Coordinates of C-alpha atoms in Angstrom, one line a residue:
X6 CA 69.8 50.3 -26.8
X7 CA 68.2 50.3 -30.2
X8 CA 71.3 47.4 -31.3
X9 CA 73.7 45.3 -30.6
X10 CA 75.4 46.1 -34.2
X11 CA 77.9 48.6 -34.9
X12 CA 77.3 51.0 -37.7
X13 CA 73.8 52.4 -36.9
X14 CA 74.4 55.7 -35.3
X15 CA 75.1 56.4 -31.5
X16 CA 72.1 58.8 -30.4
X17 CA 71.0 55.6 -28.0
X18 CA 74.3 55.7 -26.4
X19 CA 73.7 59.3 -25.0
X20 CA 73.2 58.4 -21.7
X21 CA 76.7 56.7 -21.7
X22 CA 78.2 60.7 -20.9
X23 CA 76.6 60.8 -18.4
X24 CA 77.7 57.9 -16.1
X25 CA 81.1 57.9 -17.9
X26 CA 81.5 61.3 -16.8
X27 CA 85.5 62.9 -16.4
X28 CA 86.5 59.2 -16.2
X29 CA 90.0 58.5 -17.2
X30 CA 89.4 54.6 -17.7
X31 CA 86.6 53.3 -19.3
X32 CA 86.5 49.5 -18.2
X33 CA 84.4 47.0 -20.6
X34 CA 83.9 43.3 -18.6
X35 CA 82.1 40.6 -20.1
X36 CA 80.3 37.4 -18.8
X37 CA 81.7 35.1 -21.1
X38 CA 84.4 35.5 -24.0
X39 CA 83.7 35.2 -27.4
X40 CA 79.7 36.4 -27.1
X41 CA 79.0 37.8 -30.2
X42 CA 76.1 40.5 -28.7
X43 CA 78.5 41.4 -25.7
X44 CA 81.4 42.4 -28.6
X45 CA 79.9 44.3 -30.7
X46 CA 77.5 46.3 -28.0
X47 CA 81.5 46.9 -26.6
X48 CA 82.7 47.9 -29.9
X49 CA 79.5 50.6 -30.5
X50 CA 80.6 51.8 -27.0
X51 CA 84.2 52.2 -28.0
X52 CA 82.9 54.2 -31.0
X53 CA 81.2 56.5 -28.3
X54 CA 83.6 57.0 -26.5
X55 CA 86.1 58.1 -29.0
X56 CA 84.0 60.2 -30.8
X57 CA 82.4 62.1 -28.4
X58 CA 84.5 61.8 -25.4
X59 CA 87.7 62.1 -26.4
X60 CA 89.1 58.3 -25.7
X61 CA 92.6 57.9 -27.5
X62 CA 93.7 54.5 -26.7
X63 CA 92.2 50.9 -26.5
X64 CA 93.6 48.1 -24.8
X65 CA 93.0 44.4 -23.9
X66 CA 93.3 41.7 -21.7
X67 CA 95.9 40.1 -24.5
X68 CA 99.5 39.7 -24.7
X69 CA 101.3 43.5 -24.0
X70 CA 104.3 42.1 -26.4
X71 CA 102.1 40.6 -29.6
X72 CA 99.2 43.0 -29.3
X73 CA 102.0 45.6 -30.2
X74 CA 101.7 44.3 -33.9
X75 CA 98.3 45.7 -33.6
X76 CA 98.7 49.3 -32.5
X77 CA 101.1 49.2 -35.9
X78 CA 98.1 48.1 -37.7
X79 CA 95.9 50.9 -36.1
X80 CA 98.7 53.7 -36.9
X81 CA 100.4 53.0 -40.0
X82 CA 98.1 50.0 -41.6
X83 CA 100.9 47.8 -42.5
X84 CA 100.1 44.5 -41.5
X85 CA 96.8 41.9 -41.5
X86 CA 94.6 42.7 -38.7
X87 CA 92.9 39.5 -38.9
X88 CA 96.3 37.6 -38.6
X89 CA 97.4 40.0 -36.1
X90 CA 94.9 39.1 -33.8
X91 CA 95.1 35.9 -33.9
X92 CA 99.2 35.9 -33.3
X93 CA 98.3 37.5 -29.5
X94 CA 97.7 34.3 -28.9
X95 CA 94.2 34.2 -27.0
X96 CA 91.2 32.2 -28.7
X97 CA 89.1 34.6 -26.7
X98 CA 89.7 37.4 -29.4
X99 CA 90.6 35.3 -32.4
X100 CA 86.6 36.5 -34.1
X101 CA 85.2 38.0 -36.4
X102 CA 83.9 41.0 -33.9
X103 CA 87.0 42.1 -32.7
X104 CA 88.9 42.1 -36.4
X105 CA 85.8 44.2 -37.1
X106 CA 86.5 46.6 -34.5
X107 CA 89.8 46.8 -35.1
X108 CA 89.4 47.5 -39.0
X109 CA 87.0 50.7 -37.3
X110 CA 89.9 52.2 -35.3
X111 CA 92.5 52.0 -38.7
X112 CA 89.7 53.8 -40.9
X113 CA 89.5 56.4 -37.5
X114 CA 93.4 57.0 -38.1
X115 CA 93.4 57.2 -41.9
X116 CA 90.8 60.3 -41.3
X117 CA 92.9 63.5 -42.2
X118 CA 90.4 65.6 -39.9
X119 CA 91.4 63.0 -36.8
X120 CA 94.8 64.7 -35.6
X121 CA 94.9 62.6 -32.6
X122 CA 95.3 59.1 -33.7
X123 CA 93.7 55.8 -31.6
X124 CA 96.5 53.3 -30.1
X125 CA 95.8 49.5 -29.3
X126 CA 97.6 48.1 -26.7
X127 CA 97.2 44.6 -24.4
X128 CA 97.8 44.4 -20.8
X129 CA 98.5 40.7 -20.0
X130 CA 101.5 39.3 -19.4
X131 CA 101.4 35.3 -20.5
X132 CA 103.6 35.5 -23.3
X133 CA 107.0 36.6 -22.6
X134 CA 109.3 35.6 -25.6
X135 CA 108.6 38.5 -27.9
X136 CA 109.5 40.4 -24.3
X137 CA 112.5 38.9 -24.4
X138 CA 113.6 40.1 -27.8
X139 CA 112.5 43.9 -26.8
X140 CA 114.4 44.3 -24.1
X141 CA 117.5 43.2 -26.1
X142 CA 116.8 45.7 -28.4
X143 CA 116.5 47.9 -25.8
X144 CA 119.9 47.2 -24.3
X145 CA 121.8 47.0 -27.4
X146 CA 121.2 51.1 -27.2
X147 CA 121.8 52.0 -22.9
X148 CA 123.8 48.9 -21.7
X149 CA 125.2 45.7 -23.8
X150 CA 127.0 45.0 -20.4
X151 CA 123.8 43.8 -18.7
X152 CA 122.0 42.0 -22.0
X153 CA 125.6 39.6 -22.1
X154 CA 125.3 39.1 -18.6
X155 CA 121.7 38.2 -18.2
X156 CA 120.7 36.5 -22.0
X157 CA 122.2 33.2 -21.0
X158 CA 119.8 33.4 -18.1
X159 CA 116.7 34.1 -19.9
X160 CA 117.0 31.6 -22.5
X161 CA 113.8 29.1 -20.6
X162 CA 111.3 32.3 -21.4
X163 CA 113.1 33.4 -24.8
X164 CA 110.4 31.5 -27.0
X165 CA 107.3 29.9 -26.9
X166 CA 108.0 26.6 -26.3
X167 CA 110.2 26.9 -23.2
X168 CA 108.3 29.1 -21.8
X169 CA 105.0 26.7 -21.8
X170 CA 107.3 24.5 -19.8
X171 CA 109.0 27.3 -17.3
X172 CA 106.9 25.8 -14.7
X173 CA 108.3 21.9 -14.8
X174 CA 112.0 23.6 -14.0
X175 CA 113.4 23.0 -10.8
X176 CA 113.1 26.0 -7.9
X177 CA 117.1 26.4 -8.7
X178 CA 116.4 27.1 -12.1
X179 CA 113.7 29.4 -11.9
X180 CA 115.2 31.2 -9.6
X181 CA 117.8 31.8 -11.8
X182 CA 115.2 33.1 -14.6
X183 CA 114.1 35.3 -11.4
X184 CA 117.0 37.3 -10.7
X185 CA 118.0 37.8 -14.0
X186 CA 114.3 39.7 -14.8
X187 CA 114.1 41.8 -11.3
X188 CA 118.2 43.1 -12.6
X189 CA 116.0 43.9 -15.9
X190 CA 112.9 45.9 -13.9
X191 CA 115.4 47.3 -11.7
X192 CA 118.0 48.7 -14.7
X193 CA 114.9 50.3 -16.2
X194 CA 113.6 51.8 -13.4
X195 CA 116.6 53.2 -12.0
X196 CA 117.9 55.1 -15.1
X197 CA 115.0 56.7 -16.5
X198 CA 116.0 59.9 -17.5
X199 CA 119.5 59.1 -19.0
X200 CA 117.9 55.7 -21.2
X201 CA 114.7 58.3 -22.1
X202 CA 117.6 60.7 -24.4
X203 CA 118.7 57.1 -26.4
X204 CA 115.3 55.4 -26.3
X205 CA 112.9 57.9 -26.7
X206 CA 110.3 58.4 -24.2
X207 CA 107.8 55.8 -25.8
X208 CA 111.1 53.4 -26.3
X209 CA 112.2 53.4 -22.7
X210 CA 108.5 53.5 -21.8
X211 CA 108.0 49.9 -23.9
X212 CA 111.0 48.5 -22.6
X213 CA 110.2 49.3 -19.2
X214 CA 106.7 47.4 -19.6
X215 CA 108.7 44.5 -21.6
X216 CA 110.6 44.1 -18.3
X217 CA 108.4 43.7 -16.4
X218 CA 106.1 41.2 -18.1
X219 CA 109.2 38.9 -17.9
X220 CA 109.3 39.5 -14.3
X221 CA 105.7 38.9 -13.9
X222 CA 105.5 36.2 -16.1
X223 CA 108.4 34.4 -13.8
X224 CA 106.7 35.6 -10.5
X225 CA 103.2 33.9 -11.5
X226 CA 104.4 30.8 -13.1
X227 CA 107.1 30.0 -10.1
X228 CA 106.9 26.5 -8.2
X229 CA 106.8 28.7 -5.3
X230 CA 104.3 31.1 -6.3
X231 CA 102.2 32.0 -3.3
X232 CA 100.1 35.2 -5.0
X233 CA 96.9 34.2 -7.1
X234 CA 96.7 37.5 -7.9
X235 CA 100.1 38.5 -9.9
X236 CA 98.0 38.6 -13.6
X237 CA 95.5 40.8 -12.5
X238 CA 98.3 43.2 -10.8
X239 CA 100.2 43.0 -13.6
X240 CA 97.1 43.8 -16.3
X241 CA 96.5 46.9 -14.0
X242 CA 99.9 48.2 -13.6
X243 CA 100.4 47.9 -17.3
X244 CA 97.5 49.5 -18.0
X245 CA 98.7 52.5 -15.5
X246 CA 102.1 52.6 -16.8
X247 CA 100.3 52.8 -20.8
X248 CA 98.4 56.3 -19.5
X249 CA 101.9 57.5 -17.8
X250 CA 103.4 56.8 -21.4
X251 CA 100.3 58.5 -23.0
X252 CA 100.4 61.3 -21.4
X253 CA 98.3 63.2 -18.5
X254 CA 95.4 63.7 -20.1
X255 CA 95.4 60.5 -21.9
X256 CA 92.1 58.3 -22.0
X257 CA 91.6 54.5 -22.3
X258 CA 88.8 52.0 -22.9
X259 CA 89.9 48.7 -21.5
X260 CA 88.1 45.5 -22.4
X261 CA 88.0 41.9 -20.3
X262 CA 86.4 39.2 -18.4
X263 CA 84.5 40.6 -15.8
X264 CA 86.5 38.7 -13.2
X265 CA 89.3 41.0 -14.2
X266 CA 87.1 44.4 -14.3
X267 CA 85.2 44.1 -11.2
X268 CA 86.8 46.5 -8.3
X269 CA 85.8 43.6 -5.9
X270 CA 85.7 40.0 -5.6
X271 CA 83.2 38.4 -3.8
X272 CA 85.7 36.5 -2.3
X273 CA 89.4 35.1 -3.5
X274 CA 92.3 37.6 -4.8
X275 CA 92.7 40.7 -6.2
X276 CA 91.6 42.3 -9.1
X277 CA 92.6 43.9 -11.6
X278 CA 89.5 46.3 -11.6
X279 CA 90.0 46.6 -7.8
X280 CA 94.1 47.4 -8.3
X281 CA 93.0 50.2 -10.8
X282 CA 90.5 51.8 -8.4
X283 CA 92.8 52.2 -5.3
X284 CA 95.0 54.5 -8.3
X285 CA 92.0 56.1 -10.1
X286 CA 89.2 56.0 -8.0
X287 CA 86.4 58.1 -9.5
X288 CA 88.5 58.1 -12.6
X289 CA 87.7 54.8 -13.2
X290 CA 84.1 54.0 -14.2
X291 CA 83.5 50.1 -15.1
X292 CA 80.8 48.6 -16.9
X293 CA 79.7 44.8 -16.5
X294 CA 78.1 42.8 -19.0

């Protein structure tokens, strides 16, 4: 590598198409969060990628729900990227680097010659108020029925503040949350193609992820949680369900801790890196810094 700084060609990074081969998933790890070298030698890769290898779509270990705001930004530039980034929530990402990096993929889009425009996306499931108010969109158009039976039920995750405290409810209560979100997953699983004609198939495809953030979000923050590994399963299967949404020959750069992107732990739970190999195997090729 010549640099660590964006903006200085990419003849250096040749060597990149070779181990990144026909990968599908491009995942970027990183020892520590917030190291300024480690960013930007990401964001020169992400550059790469795109522009010779045909990646479409970029997504982080951020909020699925607020980082939403984001692929706006990317698409249509309406919006402040800086404040954008900082509304997902995650110090991690609140720098200079990634606003940077960001402002790179909205001058990609604004390119005429670029018919295929980039998306940003997040993958974690933390924050599950703006989740809340999706789905109820969502219902409003397949099935008001379920929405009025369910919002009273959701109301300890429906904003930011009692959520942060879903954990100090008693097992009754949560479990309450519970059932209410796995009726959600279910509805939107079970009824694809009728809810894909009202909802579009990126609207039902949203939704669907929406849902199931709010069931994760229950499932990891129970009294009774017994799975250390429900974020990083989550991350990956939002992350799968993104490239079903995409399309099949969709492509995505991924960026984490490498504690997510490792395909295995030296010891203790899952991955999310291992989760996405036993789907993609050679598909996925995963880089640690």
């Amino acid at each position: 590598l010549t640099t660590a700084e964006p903006g200085h060609g990419m003849d250096d990074l040749e060597p990149l198409r070779a181990v990144v081969g026909g990968a599908r998933v491009v995942s970027l790890g990183e020892a520590t969060h917030g190291t300024r070298e480690f960013f930007q030698v990401k964001h020169r890769m992400l550059e790469f990628l795109v522009e010779k290898m045909g990646f479409r779509s970029f997504a982080i270990e951020g909020s699925f729900p607020e980082a939403l705001a984001l692929d706006s930004y990317v698409r249509t530039g309406k919006g402040d990227p800086g404040a954008a980034v900082a509304a997902m929530g995650f110090w991690t990402w609140d720098t200079e680097e990634i606003v940077a990096m960001v402002r790179w993929l909205r001058r990609y889009n604004e390119d005429a010659a670029h018919k295929e425009k980039l998306r940003f996306f997040g993958v974690d499931m933390q924050m599950p108020a703006d989740s809340v108010r999706a789905v109820a969109a969502a219902l409003a158009g397949i099935d008001r029925k379920l929405w009025a039976e369910v919002a009273a039920s959701l109301q300890p995750i429906d904003d930011g503040w009692t959520s942060a405290s879903f954990q100090e409810l008693s097992n009754a209560e949560q479990a309450v949350v519970a059932a209410a979100t796995a009726k959600l997953v279910a509805r939107l699983e079970e009824r694809r193609d009728a809810d894909v004609k009202k909802l579009g198939a990126e609207g039902w495809a949203l939704a669907r992820i929406h849902a199931h953030v709010l069931a994760d979000f229950v499932e990891m923050t129970q009294k009774d949680a017994v799975d250390p590994a429900v974020r990083d399963r989550a991350m990956a299967a939002n992350a799968l369900r993104l490239l079903e949404m995409l399309g099949p020959t969709s492509k995505m750069v991924l960026w984490s801790h490498n504690g997510h992107a490792q395909r295995s732990p030296a010891t203790g739970p899952a991955t999310m890196g291992g989760e996405l190999a036993k789907k993609l195997g050679d598909a996925l090729v995963t880089f640690g810094f």
